[in-house]
Amino acid sequence: MTRVTKWALAAAVLAVALIVALLPRGGDDSAAKPSGDLGTARSAAALRPCPAAGAAQPVKQLEGVTADCLGDGGSVDVGKALAGAPALVNVWASWCEPCRTELPVLQEYAKQQGAVRVLGVQVQSPAKDGLDLLAKLGVHLPSVYDGNGQTGPVRTALKVPPRLPASYLVTATGDIRFIANPPTFVNTDQVRAAVEGAS
């Protein structure tokens, strides 16, 4: 190898080292990016806070099951959050057409006197898509995010069927009852009747 070739090789190595040194680093910024990406969508959706864990005995079927609060990204212990009082749990996805019909109905039901708590569970779709849909529909129900894959801890615990939406009544004593009829709520009277029938 000639002296000129050695100098050219050394210069090339230094140039590559300089380029690598100037490249942006991933580090903490990349870890924080998903939350930052959802900040605008979360503000637009303006979801009500997810329920907090209470002092009551956790719902046995959901004991130890956690999910992210769609509204703020915090961790929710679903079994503890639903303990002690009746709740309607609605599993939905942003791509699900019947869900788009049902979510506003559940929003209206939740505003009525005597309504049980309603908790949405977004599944099988990106969190941003869900937040954008809720903002578009004007639905502000507290919701948790159960992931974008085919399974998630909440879906697994509830044994959610492939067809969405799927609704469940969690009783004050912690029993969970799947609501099969109707498969999709189209008015608040149906929601109230289903809740009373499953209680």
PDB file of C-alpha atoms in Angstrom:
ATOM      1  CA  MET A   1       0.000   0.000   0.000  1.00  0.00           C
ATOM      2  CA  THR A   2       1.486   3.358  -1.003  1.00  0.00           C
ATOM      3  CA  ARG A   3       1.888   6.301   1.320  1.00  0.00           C
ATOM      4  CA  VAL A   4      -0.773   8.246  -0.666  1.00  0.00           C
ATOM      5  CA  THR A   5      -3.261   5.364  -0.351  1.00  0.00           C
ATOM      6  CA  LYS A   6      -2.675   5.182   3.423  1.00  0.00           C
ATOM      7  CA  TRP A   7      -3.310   8.917   3.774  1.00  0.00           C
ATOM      8  CA  ALA A   8      -6.478   8.664   1.655  1.00  0.00           C
ATOM      9  CA  LEU A   9      -7.731   5.760   3.778  1.00  0.00           C
ATOM     10  CA  ALA A  10      -6.998   7.643   7.016  1.00  0.00           C
ATOM     11  CA  ALA A  11      -8.831  10.717   5.709  1.00  0.00           C
ATOM     12  CA  ALA A  12     -11.847   8.580   4.751  1.00  0.00           C
ATOM     13  CA  VAL A  13     -11.966   6.982   8.226  1.00  0.00           C
ATOM     14  CA  LEU A  14     -11.843  10.433   9.870  1.00  0.00           C
ATOM     15  CA  ALA A  15     -14.624  11.702   7.593  1.00  0.00           C
ATOM     16  CA  VAL A  16     -16.874   8.746   8.486  1.00  0.00           C
ATOM     17  CA  ALA A  17     -16.151   9.241  12.208  1.00  0.00           C
ATOM     18  CA  LEU A  18     -17.074  12.922  11.919  1.00  0.00           C
ATOM     19  CA  ILE A  19     -20.356  12.115  10.141  1.00  0.00           C
ATOM     20  CA  VAL A  20     -21.292   9.529  12.793  1.00  0.00           C
ATOM     21  CA  ALA A  21     -20.498  12.016  15.556  1.00  0.00           C
ATOM     22  CA  LEU A  22     -22.827  14.581  14.008  1.00  0.00           C
ATOM     23  CA  LEU A  23     -25.783  12.232  13.518  1.00  0.00           C
ATOM     24  CA  PRO A  24     -28.747  12.803  15.912  1.00  0.00           C
ATOM     25  CA  ARG A  25     -28.920  10.403  18.822  1.00  0.00           C
ATOM     26  CA  GLY A  26     -32.034   8.331  19.743  1.00  0.00           C
ATOM     27  CA  GLY A  27     -31.720   8.183  23.521  1.00  0.00           C
ATOM     28  CA  ASP A  28     -34.381   9.705  25.739  1.00  0.00           C
ATOM     29  CA  ASP A  29     -35.912  11.820  22.971  1.00  0.00           C
ATOM     30  CA  SER A  30     -37.034   8.759  21.001  1.00  0.00           C
ATOM     31  CA  ALA A  31     -38.478   7.149  24.134  1.00  0.00           C
ATOM     32  CA  ALA A  32     -40.551  10.251  24.843  1.00  0.00           C
ATOM     33  CA  LYS A  33     -41.715  10.636  21.236  1.00  0.00           C
ATOM     34  CA  PRO A  34     -44.846   8.417  21.359  1.00  0.00           C
ATOM     35  CA  SER A  35     -46.325  10.493  24.211  1.00  0.00           C
ATOM     36  CA  GLY A  36     -45.470  13.695  22.387  1.00  0.00           C
ATOM     37  CA  ASP A  37     -47.071  12.364  19.207  1.00  0.00           C
ATOM     38  CA  LEU A  38     -50.321  11.714  21.103  1.00  0.00           C
ATOM     39  CA  GLY A  39     -50.361  15.037  22.966  1.00  0.00           C
ATOM     40  CA  THR A  40     -52.303  16.947  20.325  1.00  0.00           C
ATOM     41  CA  ALA A  41     -54.708  14.036  19.746  1.00  0.00           C
ATOM     42  CA  ARG A  42     -55.299  13.679  23.494  1.00  0.00           C
ATOM     43  CA  SER A  43     -56.038  17.395  23.837  1.00  0.00           C
ATOM     44  CA  ALA A  44     -58.493  17.267  20.931  1.00  0.00           C
ATOM     45  CA  ALA A  45     -60.282  14.188  22.299  1.00  0.00           C
ATOM     46  CA  ALA A  46     -60.586  15.681  25.822  1.00  0.00           C
ATOM     47  CA  LEU A  47     -61.478  12.341  27.390  1.00  0.00           C
ATOM     48  CA  ARG A  48     -62.743  12.144  30.937  1.00  0.00           C
ATOM     49  CA  PRO A  49     -60.187  10.749  33.392  1.00  0.00           C
ATOM     50  CA  CYS A  50     -59.882   6.999  33.687  1.00  0.00           C
ATOM     51  CA  PRO A  51     -61.305   5.574  36.913  1.00  0.00           C
ATOM     52  CA  ALA A  52     -58.895   5.349  39.819  1.00  0.00           C
ATOM     53  CA  ALA A  53     -58.385   2.279  41.961  1.00  0.00           C
ATOM     54  CA  GLY A  54     -60.759   2.187  44.901  1.00  0.00           C
ATOM     55  CA  ALA A  55     -60.692   0.437  48.255  1.00  0.00           C
ATOM     56  CA  ALA A  56     -63.123  -2.315  47.199  1.00  0.00           C
ATOM     57  CA  GLN A  57     -61.996  -5.853  46.413  1.00  0.00           C
ATOM     58  CA  PRO A  58     -60.713  -5.987  42.781  1.00  0.00           C
ATOM     59  CA  VAL A  59     -62.914  -7.581  40.127  1.00  0.00           C
ATOM     60  CA  LYS A  60     -61.587 -11.151  40.210  1.00  0.00           C
ATOM     61  CA  GLN A  61     -61.613 -11.810  36.459  1.00  0.00           C
ATOM     62  CA  LEU A  62     -59.662  -8.578  35.865  1.00  0.00           C
ATOM     63  CA  GLU A  63     -57.408  -8.742  38.924  1.00  0.00           C
ATOM     64  CA  GLY A  64     -53.878  -7.602  38.069  1.00  0.00           C
ATOM     65  CA  VAL A  65     -54.868  -6.595  34.512  1.00  0.00           C
ATOM     66  CA  THR A  66     -53.413  -3.237  33.522  1.00  0.00           C
ATOM     67  CA  ALA A  67     -53.852  -1.024  30.472  1.00  0.00           C
ATOM     68  CA  ASP A  68     -52.868   2.497  29.469  1.00  0.00           C
ATOM     69  CA  CYS A  69     -55.373   5.291  29.993  1.00  0.00           C
ATOM     70  CA  LEU A  70     -56.112   6.554  26.480  1.00  0.00           C
ATOM     71  CA  GLY A  71     -56.657  10.089  27.755  1.00  0.00           C
ATOM     72  CA  ASP A  72     -53.355  10.629  29.556  1.00  0.00           C
ATOM     73  CA  GLY A  73     -51.176   7.536  29.038  1.00  0.00           C
ATOM     74  CA  GLY A  74     -51.114   6.589  32.724  1.00  0.00           C
ATOM     75  CA  SER A  75     -51.345   2.977  33.841  1.00  0.00           C
ATOM     76  CA  VAL A  76     -54.777   1.732  34.984  1.00  0.00           C
ATOM     77  CA  ASP A  77     -55.303  -1.368  37.122  1.00  0.00           C
ATOM     78  CA  VAL A  78     -58.593  -2.320  35.481  1.00  0.00           C
ATOM     79  CA  GLY A  79     -59.623  -4.832  38.149  1.00  0.00           C
ATOM     80  CA  LYS A  80     -59.245  -2.235  40.895  1.00  0.00           C
ATOM     81  CA  ALA A  81     -60.672   0.655  38.868  1.00  0.00           C
ATOM     82  CA  LEU A  82     -63.940  -1.198  38.178  1.00  0.00           C
ATOM     83  CA  ALA A  83     -64.379  -2.552  41.709  1.00  0.00           C
ATOM     84  CA  GLY A  84     -67.216  -1.654  44.030  1.00  0.00           C
ATOM     85  CA  ALA A  85     -69.852  -0.260  41.658  1.00  0.00           C
ATOM     86  CA  PRO A  86     -71.558  -1.404  38.444  1.00  0.00           C
ATOM     87  CA  ALA A  87     -69.848  -0.497  35.178  1.00  0.00           C
ATOM     88  CA  LEU A  88     -70.441  -1.034  31.481  1.00  0.00           C
ATOM     89  CA  VAL A  89     -67.265  -1.986  29.624  1.00  0.00           C
ATOM     90  CA  ASN A  90     -67.343  -1.437  25.870  1.00  0.00           C
ATOM     91  CA  VAL A  91     -64.626  -2.925  23.638  1.00  0.00           C
ATOM     92  CA  TRP A  92     -64.170  -1.108  20.333  1.00  0.00           C
ATOM     93  CA  ALA A  93     -61.698  -0.354  17.522  1.00  0.00           C
ATOM     94  CA  SER A  94     -61.276   2.682  15.311  1.00  0.00           C
ATOM     95  CA  TRP A  95     -61.874   0.658  12.113  1.00  0.00           C
ATOM     96  CA  CYS A  96     -65.114  -0.881  13.419  1.00  0.00           C
ATOM     97  CA  GLU A  97     -68.148   0.674  11.673  1.00  0.00           C
ATOM     98  CA  PRO A  98     -70.757  -0.488  14.244  1.00  0.00           C
ATOM     99  CA  CYS A  99     -68.531   0.994  16.964  1.00  0.00           C
ATOM    100  CA  ARG A 100     -68.905   4.401  15.308  1.00  0.00           C
ATOM    101  CA  THR A 101     -72.671   4.073  15.734  1.00  0.00           C
ATOM    102  CA  GLU A 102     -72.496   2.764  19.273  1.00  0.00           C
ATOM    103  CA  LEU A 103     -69.940   5.084  20.895  1.00  0.00           C
ATOM    104  CA  PRO A 104     -72.121   8.246  20.685  1.00  0.00           C
ATOM    105  CA  VAL A 105     -75.063   6.242  22.090  1.00  0.00           C
ATOM    106  CA  LEU A 106     -72.933   5.215  25.068  1.00  0.00           C
ATOM    107  CA  GLN A 107     -71.858   8.835  25.525  1.00  0.00           C
ATOM    108  CA  GLU A 108     -75.513   9.897  25.716  1.00  0.00           C
ATOM    109  CA  TYR A 109     -76.363   7.030  28.073  1.00  0.00           C
ATOM    110  CA  ALA A 110     -73.509   7.957  30.418  1.00  0.00           C
ATOM    111  CA  LYS A 111     -74.981  11.470  30.805  1.00  0.00           C
ATOM    112  CA  GLN A 112     -78.372  10.168  31.959  1.00  0.00           C
ATOM    113  CA  GLN A 113     -79.432  10.055  35.577  1.00  0.00           C
ATOM    114  CA  GLY A 114     -79.013   6.589  37.047  1.00  0.00           C
ATOM    115  CA  ALA A 115     -76.543   5.431  34.381  1.00  0.00           C
ATOM    116  CA  VAL A 116     -73.763   3.090  35.479  1.00  0.00           C
ATOM    117  CA  ARG A 117     -70.153   4.039  34.795  1.00  0.00           C
ATOM    118  CA  VAL A 118     -69.010   3.442  31.220  1.00  0.00           C
ATOM    119  CA  LEU A 119     -65.419   2.507  30.343  1.00  0.00           C
ATOM    120  CA  GLY A 120     -64.245   2.160  26.758  1.00  0.00           C
ATOM    121  CA  VAL A 121     -61.500  -0.292  25.790  1.00  0.00           C
ATOM    122  CA  GLN A 122     -59.812   0.496  22.466  1.00  0.00           C
ATOM    123  CA  VAL A 123     -58.301  -2.555  20.757  1.00  0.00           C
ATOM    124  CA  GLN A 124     -56.626  -3.650  17.493  1.00  0.00           C
ATOM    125  CA  SER A 125     -55.962  -0.119  16.250  1.00  0.00           C
ATOM    126  CA  PRO A 126     -53.384   2.624  16.872  1.00  0.00           C
ATOM    127  CA  ALA A 127     -54.076   4.857  19.869  1.00  0.00           C
ATOM    128  CA  LYS A 128     -53.965   7.989  17.696  1.00  0.00           C
ATOM    129  CA  ASP A 129     -56.638   6.591  15.382  1.00  0.00           C
ATOM    130  CA  GLY A 130     -58.856   5.957  18.398  1.00  0.00           C
ATOM    131  CA  LEU A 131     -58.298   9.438  19.838  1.00  0.00           C
ATOM    132  CA  ASP A 132     -59.014  11.012  16.438  1.00  0.00           C
ATOM    133  CA  LEU A 133     -62.237   9.007  16.106  1.00  0.00           C
ATOM    134  CA  LEU A 134     -63.450   9.945  19.593  1.00  0.00           C
ATOM    135  CA  ALA A 135     -62.703  13.620  18.890  1.00  0.00           C
ATOM    136  CA  LYS A 136     -64.588  13.437  15.576  1.00  0.00           C
ATOM    137  CA  LEU A 137     -67.593  11.769  17.234  1.00  0.00           C
ATOM    138  CA  GLY A 138     -67.563  14.102  20.252  1.00  0.00           C
ATOM    139  CA  VAL A 139     -67.283  11.126  22.607  1.00  0.00           C
ATOM    140  CA  HIS A 140     -65.399  11.861  25.830  1.00  0.00           C
ATOM    141  CA  LEU A 141     -65.891   8.606  27.732  1.00  0.00           C
ATOM    142  CA  PRO A 142     -62.967   7.432  29.863  1.00  0.00           C
ATOM    143  CA  SER A 143     -61.128   4.781  27.861  1.00  0.00           C
ATOM    144  CA  VAL A 144     -58.153   2.491  28.181  1.00  0.00           C
ATOM    145  CA  TYR A 145     -55.877   1.327  25.376  1.00  0.00           C
ATOM    146  CA  ASP A 146     -55.416  -2.446  25.098  1.00  0.00           C
ATOM    147  CA  GLY A 147     -52.864  -2.396  22.273  1.00  0.00           C
ATOM    148  CA  ASN A 148     -52.761  -2.628  18.519  1.00  0.00           C
ATOM    149  CA  GLY A 149     -52.145  -6.386  18.216  1.00  0.00           C
ATOM    150  CA  GLN A 150     -54.547  -9.306  18.078  1.00  0.00           C
ATOM    151  CA  THR A 151     -54.435  -9.849  21.843  1.00  0.00           C
ATOM    152  CA  GLY A 152     -54.169  -7.638  24.879  1.00  0.00           C
ATOM    153  CA  PRO A 153     -54.495  -8.180  28.624  1.00  0.00           C
ATOM    154  CA  VAL A 154     -58.046  -6.805  28.875  1.00  0.00           C
ATOM    155  CA  ARG A 155     -59.267  -8.743  25.812  1.00  0.00           C
ATOM    156  CA  THR A 156     -57.678 -11.917  27.119  1.00  0.00           C
ATOM    157  CA  ALA A 157     -59.233 -11.542  30.575  1.00  0.00           C
ATOM    158  CA  LEU A 158     -62.691 -10.796  29.148  1.00  0.00           C
ATOM    159  CA  LYS A 159     -62.442 -13.446  26.396  1.00  0.00           C
ATOM    160  CA  VAL A 160     -63.577 -10.865  23.844  1.00  0.00           C
ATOM    161  CA  PRO A 161     -65.064 -12.433  20.694  1.00  0.00           C
ATOM    162  CA  PRO A 162     -63.656 -11.511  17.258  1.00  0.00           C
ATOM    163  CA  ARG A 163     -66.721  -9.444  16.355  1.00  0.00           C
ATOM    164  CA  LEU A 164     -66.752  -5.870  17.661  1.00  0.00           C
ATOM    165  CA  PRO A 165     -68.134  -4.010  19.459  1.00  0.00           C
ATOM    166  CA  ALA A 166     -68.454  -6.153  22.571  1.00  0.00           C
ATOM    167  CA  SER A 167     -70.015  -4.981  25.823  1.00  0.00           C
ATOM    168  CA  TYR A 168     -69.878  -6.354  29.350  1.00  0.00           C
ATOM    169  CA  LEU A 169     -71.597  -5.434  32.580  1.00  0.00           C
ATOM    170  CA  VAL A 170     -69.403  -5.561  35.665  1.00  0.00           C
ATOM    171  CA  THR A 171     -71.705  -5.850  38.691  1.00  0.00           C
ATOM    172  CA  ALA A 172     -71.113  -4.200  42.052  1.00  0.00           C
ATOM    173  CA  THR A 173     -70.088  -7.604  43.416  1.00  0.00           C
ATOM    174  CA  GLY A 174     -67.504  -8.103  40.659  1.00  0.00           C
ATOM    175  CA  ASP A 175     -69.338 -10.518  38.366  1.00  0.00           C
ATOM    176  CA  ILE A 176     -68.829  -9.938  34.635  1.00  0.00           C
ATOM    177  CA  ARG A 177     -71.663 -10.576  32.194  1.00  0.00           C
ATOM    178  CA  PHE A 178     -71.332 -10.449  28.423  1.00  0.00           C
ATOM    179  CA  ILE A 179     -74.163  -8.520  26.744  1.00  0.00           C
ATOM    180  CA  ALA A 180     -75.148 -10.495  23.650  1.00  0.00           C
ATOM    181  CA  ASN A 181     -78.432  -8.763  22.868  1.00  0.00           C
ATOM    182  CA  PRO A 182     -78.345  -6.368  21.168  1.00  0.00           C
ATOM    183  CA  PRO A 183     -74.923  -6.864  19.573  1.00  0.00           C
ATOM    184  CA  THR A 184     -74.712  -3.101  18.909  1.00  0.00           C
ATOM    185  CA  PHE A 185     -76.543  -0.395  20.836  1.00  0.00           C
ATOM    186  CA  VAL A 186     -78.399   2.062  18.607  1.00  0.00           C
ATOM    187  CA  ASN A 187     -80.252   4.007  21.321  1.00  0.00           C
ATOM    188  CA  THR A 188     -79.973   4.673  25.047  1.00  0.00           C
ATOM    189  CA  ASP A 189     -83.109   2.669  25.864  1.00  0.00           C
ATOM    190  CA  GLN A 190     -81.323  -0.462  24.622  1.00  0.00           C
ATOM    191  CA  VAL A 191     -78.319   0.320  26.813  1.00  0.00           C
ATOM    192  CA  ARG A 192     -80.447   0.851  29.895  1.00  0.00           C
ATOM    193  CA  ALA A 193     -82.456  -2.341  29.270  1.00  0.00           C
ATOM    194  CA  ALA A 194     -79.299  -4.391  28.711  1.00  0.00           C
ATOM    195  CA  VAL A 195     -77.691  -3.059  31.896  1.00  0.00           C
ATOM    196  CA  GLU A 196     -80.815  -3.762  33.938  1.00  0.00           C
ATOM    197  CA  GLY A 197     -81.189  -7.216  32.378  1.00  0.00           C
ATOM    198  CA  ALA A 198     -77.584  -8.150  33.170  1.00  0.00           C
ATOM    199  CA  SER A 199     -77.625  -6.794  36.729  1.00  0.00           C
TER     200      SER A 199
END
